[in-house]
Short mmCIF file of C-alpha atoms in Angstrom, two decimals:
data_model
loop_
_atom_site.label_atom_id
_atom_site.label_comp_id
_atom_site.label_asym_id
_atom_site.label_seq_id
_atom_site.Cartn_x
_atom_site.Cartn_y
_atom_site.Cartn_z
CA CYS A 565 -55.17 42.88 29.09
CA GLU A 566 -52.72 43.40 26.25
CA ASN A 567 -49.51 45.32 25.74
CA ALA A 568 -50.37 45.77 22.07
CA ASN A 569 -53.31 46.97 19.97
CA PRO A 570 -53.62 50.61 21.08
CA LEU A 571 -57.00 51.01 19.35
CA GLY A 572 -58.57 48.55 21.76
CA ASP A 573 -60.69 45.54 20.89
CA THR A 574 -63.57 43.41 22.10
CA TYR A 575 -63.55 39.71 22.86
CA GLY A 576 -65.77 36.92 24.01
CA PRO A 577 -66.05 35.98 27.70
CA VAL A 578 -63.51 33.14 27.50
CA SER A 579 -60.82 35.71 26.68
CA TYR A 580 -61.44 37.29 30.06
CA LEU A 581 -61.94 34.03 31.95
CA ALA A 582 -58.57 32.81 30.65
CA TYR A 583 -56.84 35.52 32.69
CA LEU A 584 -58.42 34.54 36.00
CA PRO A 585 -55.71 31.99 37.01
CA GLY A 586 -52.97 34.54 36.40
CA TYR A 587 -54.96 37.17 38.25
CA ALA A 588 -55.52 34.79 41.16
CA ILE A 589 -51.79 34.09 41.39
CA PHE A 590 -50.32 37.55 40.80
CA GLY A 591 -53.25 39.93 41.26
CA TRP A 592 -53.26 43.36 39.67
CA SER A 593 -52.02 46.65 41.04
CA GLY A 594 -54.61 48.66 39.14
CA GLN A 595 -51.87 50.29 37.09
CA TRP A 596 -50.14 49.63 33.76
CA ASP A 597 -47.12 47.97 35.31
CA SER A 598 -45.34 44.70 34.40
CA LEU A 599 -48.72 42.87 34.24
CA ARG A 600 -47.38 39.54 35.41
CA ALA A 601 -50.81 37.91 35.21
CA VAL A 602 -50.96 38.80 31.51
CA HIS A 603 -47.47 37.42 30.90
CA LEU A 604 -48.41 34.17 32.61
CA THR A 605 -51.57 33.79 30.51
CA SER A 606 -49.74 34.43 27.24
CA ILE A 607 -47.04 31.93 28.13
CA LEU A 608 -49.58 29.36 29.31
CA PHE A 609 -51.61 29.31 26.10
CA ASP A 610 -48.50 29.43 23.95
CA LEU A 611 -47.34 26.27 25.74
CA LEU A 612 -50.79 24.70 25.44
CA ALA A 613 -50.69 25.25 21.67
CA ILE A 614 -47.23 23.66 21.47
CA VAL A 615 -48.16 20.65 23.59
CA GLY A 616 -51.48 20.25 21.77
CA LEU A 617 -49.80 20.23 18.36
CA ALA A 618 -47.26 17.71 19.61
CA LEU A 619 -50.06 15.41 20.77
CA VAL A 620 -52.07 15.85 17.56
CA GLY A 621 -48.98 15.04 15.50
CA ARG A 622 -48.19 12.03 17.67
CA ARG A 623 -51.74 10.74 17.30
CA PHE A 624 -51.90 11.05 13.54
CA GLY A 625 -48.29 10.47 12.52
CA GLY A 626 -46.14 9.46 15.44
CA PRO A 627 -43.51 11.24 17.57
CA ARG A 628 -41.61 12.66 14.61
CA LEU A 629 -44.66 14.48 13.27
CA GLY A 630 -45.54 15.66 16.77
CA ALA A 631 -42.11 17.22 17.14
CA ALA A 632 -42.33 18.80 13.68
CA LEU A 633 -45.71 20.44 14.37
CA ALA A 634 -44.62 21.75 17.77
CA PHE A 635 -41.43 23.11 16.23
CA ALA A 636 -43.44 24.75 13.42
CA TRP A 637 -45.45 26.74 15.98
CA VAL A 638 -42.34 27.77 17.89
CA VAL A 639 -40.34 29.02 14.89
CA TRP A 640 -43.15 30.72 12.96
CA PRO A 641 -42.55 34.49 13.39
CA PHE A 642 -46.19 35.45 13.85
CA THR A 643 -46.79 33.13 16.80
CA GLN A 644 -43.76 34.75 18.39
CA TYR A 645 -45.11 38.23 17.65
CA ALA A 646 -48.29 37.33 19.51
CA SER A 647 -46.32 35.87 22.41
CA ASN A 648 -43.90 38.79 22.63
CA SER A 649 -46.79 41.26 22.50
CA ASN A 650 -48.59 39.39 25.30
CA THR A 651 -51.84 39.32 23.36
CA ASN A 652 -54.65 36.80 23.75
CA ASP A 653 -54.33 35.55 20.15
CA ALA A 654 -52.94 32.15 21.14
CA ILE A 655 -55.98 31.29 23.24
CA MET A 656 -58.36 30.57 20.37
CA PRO A 657 -56.02 28.36 18.28
CA ALA A 658 -54.84 26.52 21.41
CA LEU A 659 -58.44 25.59 22.25
CA LEU A 660 -59.10 24.49 18.66
CA ILE A 661 -55.94 22.37 18.62
CA TRP A 662 -57.11 20.47 21.68
CA GLY A 663 -60.54 20.16 20.09
CA PHE A 664 -58.90 18.60 17.03
CA LEU A 665 -57.14 16.16 19.33
CA ALA A 666 -60.64 15.10 20.48
CA LEU A 667 -61.85 14.84 16.88
CA THR A 668 -63.65 11.55 17.42
CA SER A 669 -65.66 12.94 20.35
CA PRO A 670 -68.80 14.87 19.24
CA ILE A 671 -69.21 16.53 22.63
CA GLY A 672 -65.51 17.42 22.66
CA ARG A 673 -65.76 19.03 19.20
CA GLY A 674 -68.82 21.04 20.17
CA ALA A 675 -67.22 22.19 23.43
CA ALA A 676 -64.01 23.19 21.63
CA VAL A 677 -65.90 25.32 19.10
CA ALA A 678 -67.84 27.00 21.91
CA LEU A 679 -64.73 27.77 23.97
CA SER A 680 -62.77 29.07 20.98
CA GLY A 681 -65.78 30.86 19.47
CA TRP A 682 -66.50 32.72 22.68
CA THR A 683 -62.84 33.72 22.73
CA LYS A 684 -62.63 35.02 19.16
CA PHE A 685 -65.90 35.05 17.24
CA ALA A 686 -64.28 33.72 14.06
CA SER A 687 -64.43 30.18 15.44
CA LEU A 688 -68.23 30.24 15.53
CA LEU A 689 -68.14 29.81 11.75
CA LEU A 690 -66.56 26.40 12.31
CA LEU A 691 -69.60 24.96 14.08
CA PRO A 692 -71.31 23.60 10.91
CA LEU A 693 -68.09 21.88 9.80
CA TRP A 694 -67.21 20.47 13.21
CA LEU A 695 -70.71 19.14 13.90
CA GLY A 696 -70.18 15.99 11.85
CA TYR A 697 -67.25 13.58 11.83
CA PRO A 698 -66.44 11.27 10.10
CA GLU A 699 -69.73 11.87 8.28
CA ALA A 700 -71.73 15.06 7.92
CA ARG A 701 -74.78 13.69 9.75
CA ARG A 702 -72.98 11.61 12.35
CA GLY A 703 -72.68 12.82 15.93
CA ARG A 704 -74.39 16.11 15.14
CA SER A 705 -76.80 16.05 18.09
CA LEU A 706 -74.07 15.36 20.63
CA ALA A 707 -71.85 18.06 19.14
CA ILE A 708 -74.68 20.59 19.40
CA LEU A 709 -75.24 19.49 23.00
CA GLY A 710 -71.57 19.99 23.80
CA PHE A 711 -71.64 23.45 22.21
CA ALA A 712 -74.84 24.46 24.03
CA LEU A 713 -73.76 23.25 27.48
CA THR A 714 -70.35 24.89 27.17
CA THR A 715 -71.94 28.15 26.02
CA VAL A 716 -74.25 28.18 29.05
CA LEU A 717 -71.30 27.59 31.38
CA VAL A 718 -69.23 30.31 29.69
CA PHE A 719 -72.03 32.86 29.98
CA PHE A 720 -72.83 32.04 33.62
CA VAL A 721 -72.09 35.66 34.54
CA LEU A 722 -75.19 36.82 32.65
CA PHE A 723 -77.39 34.87 35.06
CA LEU A 724 -75.97 36.88 37.96
CA GLU A 725 -77.58 40.01 36.54
CA PRO A 726 -81.12 41.12 37.50
CA SER A 727 -82.10 40.88 33.82
CA PRO A 728 -80.10 38.25 31.86
CA TRP A 729 -81.77 39.30 28.59
CA HIS A 730 -80.68 42.90 29.08
CA ALA A 731 -77.16 41.74 29.96
CA ALA A 732 -77.10 39.60 26.81
CA ARG A 733 -78.19 42.60 24.72
CA VAL A 734 -75.45 44.76 26.25
CA PHE A 735 -72.91 42.02 25.49
CA TYR A 736 -74.08 41.85 21.86
CA ASP A 737 -74.02 45.63 21.40
CA ARG A 738 -70.54 46.02 22.85
CA THR A 739 -68.96 43.03 21.10
CA ILE A 740 -70.49 41.60 17.93
CA ALA A 741 -72.37 44.74 16.88
CA TYR A 742 -69.32 46.86 17.61
CA GLN A 743 -67.07 44.63 15.53
CA ILE A 744 -69.48 44.64 12.58
CA GLY A 745 -69.69 48.41 12.47
CA ARG A 746 -66.21 49.46 13.55
CA ASP A 747 -63.78 51.51 11.48
CA SER A 748 -60.15 50.59 11.05
CA PRO A 749 -57.17 51.55 8.89
CA PHE A 750 -55.73 48.04 9.08
CA SER A 751 -57.34 46.55 5.96
CA LEU A 752 -58.03 47.74 2.43
CA TRP A 753 -61.80 47.58 3.03
CA ASP A 754 -61.76 50.80 5.06
CA TRP A 755 -59.01 52.78 3.38
CA ARG A 756 -61.44 54.88 1.38
CA GLN A 757 -62.71 56.71 4.47
CA TYR A 758 -59.16 57.92 5.10
CA HIS A 759 -59.24 59.72 1.73
CA ALA A 760 -56.67 57.48 0.07
CA LYS A 761 -56.40 58.75 -3.49
CA GLY A 762 -57.50 56.48 -6.31
CA LEU A 763 -59.18 53.89 -4.07
CA PRO A 764 -62.86 53.11 -4.63
CA ASP A 765 -65.29 52.36 -1.83
CA LEU A 766 -64.86 48.61 -1.33
CA HIS A 767 -67.51 48.12 1.35
CA LEU A 768 -70.00 46.58 -1.08
CA VAL A 769 -67.40 44.08 -2.28
CA GLN A 770 -66.57 43.30 1.33
CA ARG A 771 -70.23 42.66 2.19
CA VAL A 772 -70.65 40.33 -0.77
CA LEU A 773 -67.57 38.36 0.25
CA GLN A 774 -68.75 38.22 3.86
CA VAL A 775 -72.12 36.80 2.76
CA LEU A 776 -70.36 34.22 0.59
CA LEU A 777 -68.15 33.27 3.54
CA VAL A 778 -71.14 32.72 5.83
CA VAL A 779 -73.03 30.76 3.16
CA GLY A 780 -69.96 28.62 2.53
CA ALA A 781 -69.46 27.99 6.24
CA LEU A 782 -73.12 26.95 6.62
CA ALA A 783 -72.85 24.66 3.60
CA LEU A 784 -70.11 22.74 5.38
CA ALA A 785 -72.82 21.29 7.62
CA TRP A 786 -73.76 19.04 4.67
CA VAL A 787 -70.73 18.90 2.38
CA PRO A 788 -68.47 17.11 2.16
CA LYS A 789 -70.46 14.12 3.36
CA ARG A 790 -67.29 12.22 4.25
CA ARG A 791 -64.84 14.01 6.58
CA SER A 792 -61.31 12.79 7.03
CA PRO A 793 -58.84 14.46 9.42
CA LEU A 794 -57.15 16.00 6.37
CA ARG A 795 -60.37 17.53 5.15
CA MET A 796 -61.27 18.77 8.62
CA ALA A 797 -57.90 20.49 9.01
CA ALA A 798 -57.91 21.99 5.51
CA LEU A 799 -61.48 23.28 5.68
CA THR A 800 -60.94 24.67 9.19
CA ALA A 801 -57.96 26.62 7.91
CA ALA A 802 -59.91 27.80 4.86
CA VAL A 803 -62.81 29.15 6.95
CA LEU A 804 -60.50 31.01 9.34
CA VAL A 805 -58.42 32.43 6.48
CA GLY A 806 -61.63 33.52 4.76
CA PHE A 807 -62.79 35.27 7.92
CA GLU A 808 -59.57 37.24 8.17
CA LEU A 809 -59.65 38.19 4.47
CA VAL A 810 -63.01 39.96 4.88
CA LEU A 811 -62.28 41.46 8.30
CA THR A 812 -62.17 45.25 8.55
CA HIS A 813 -60.04 45.42 11.67
CA TRP A 814 -57.22 43.02 10.76
CA PHE A 815 -53.85 42.70 12.43
CA TYR A 816 -50.86 40.42 11.88
CA LEU A 817 -51.34 39.13 15.42
CA TYR A 818 -54.40 37.27 14.08
CA LEU A 819 -52.33 35.02 11.81
CA PRO A 820 -51.80 32.35 14.52
CA TRP A 821 -55.56 31.69 14.47
CA PHE A 822 -55.34 29.55 11.36
CA PHE A 823 -51.68 28.51 11.35
CA PRO A 824 -52.04 25.16 13.19
CA PHE A 825 -54.55 23.88 10.65
CA VAL A 826 -52.57 25.11 7.66
CA ALA A 827 -49.61 23.19 9.09
CA LEU A 828 -51.75 20.11 9.66
CA ALA A 829 -53.15 20.23 6.13
CA LEU A 830 -49.87 20.93 4.33
CA ILE A 831 -47.12 19.12 6.20
CA ALA A 832 -48.86 16.41 8.22
CA PRO A 833 -49.66 13.06 6.55
CA LEU A 834 -53.17 13.06 7.99
CA PRO A 835 -55.56 10.21 7.15
CA GLY A 836 -57.81 11.04 4.23
CA GLY A 837 -55.40 12.01 1.51
CA ASP A 838 -56.34 9.06 -0.66
CA ASP A 839 -58.60 6.59 1.07
CA GLU A 840 -60.58 8.94 3.34
CA ALA A 841 -59.77 6.76 6.34
CA PRO A 842 -61.15 8.08 9.64
CA ALA A 843 -58.92 9.02 12.52
CA PRO A 844 -57.65 6.37 14.91
CA ALA A 845 -59.57 5.94 18.12
CA ALA A 846 -58.40 8.10 21.00
CA GLY A 847 -56.16 6.64 23.65
#
């Protein structure tokens, strides 16, 4: 379902479910033609990211900030690369943006992490951080409930199989296990296998950094104890950037994953810079 990435890739079920509206409207000829359903999906989630950023900015800083954040997404070259390539790389950040808009809702946060995580697995690392807001231990049970219920709904197709456990194992083998063990020339971690002169085998360093990333992401379930919108945006960006830094199969189309939260942390006057004030109530 992409016009880019000739090596192929694997995604979570939401990536495929996201194309169903376009498929229902335009269908598919069974050939590599203009793929109108794919174009519609790419445009749709690009627009959802823009509108979501505008609403987040309006909530936390007023109309001017909303316009600035929407404009930042539109003019950043790498969001346009993803849109022009008709990839699915705007789906995950769009879902996270709308989850950030529902920051004060524990169920909304959990559902957003589930939807984005089962689109691109990187978002699953955000679950410990997004469980608690505005305090680490507050709203955790409801956030877990939102994540669990959304996950069950997303994986409904497994329950149509004669053996759901076997279907789940096949899903794991062909997605997560494949991603962990795959080869790729698109990052320095795997260059050694292509006989690049003078480069050491960096796989051990990569594994150490991956373990540190997971440990750090898990630690965010407890620290910081107080979570302002600024801290949530900054730490979300940091986790996603960290994931991409240790990823073997990396591509510039992945840069939009973290961009909204970098923009929120760096240019938006979010609450929490000085007084750690919580976000305003929704609506």
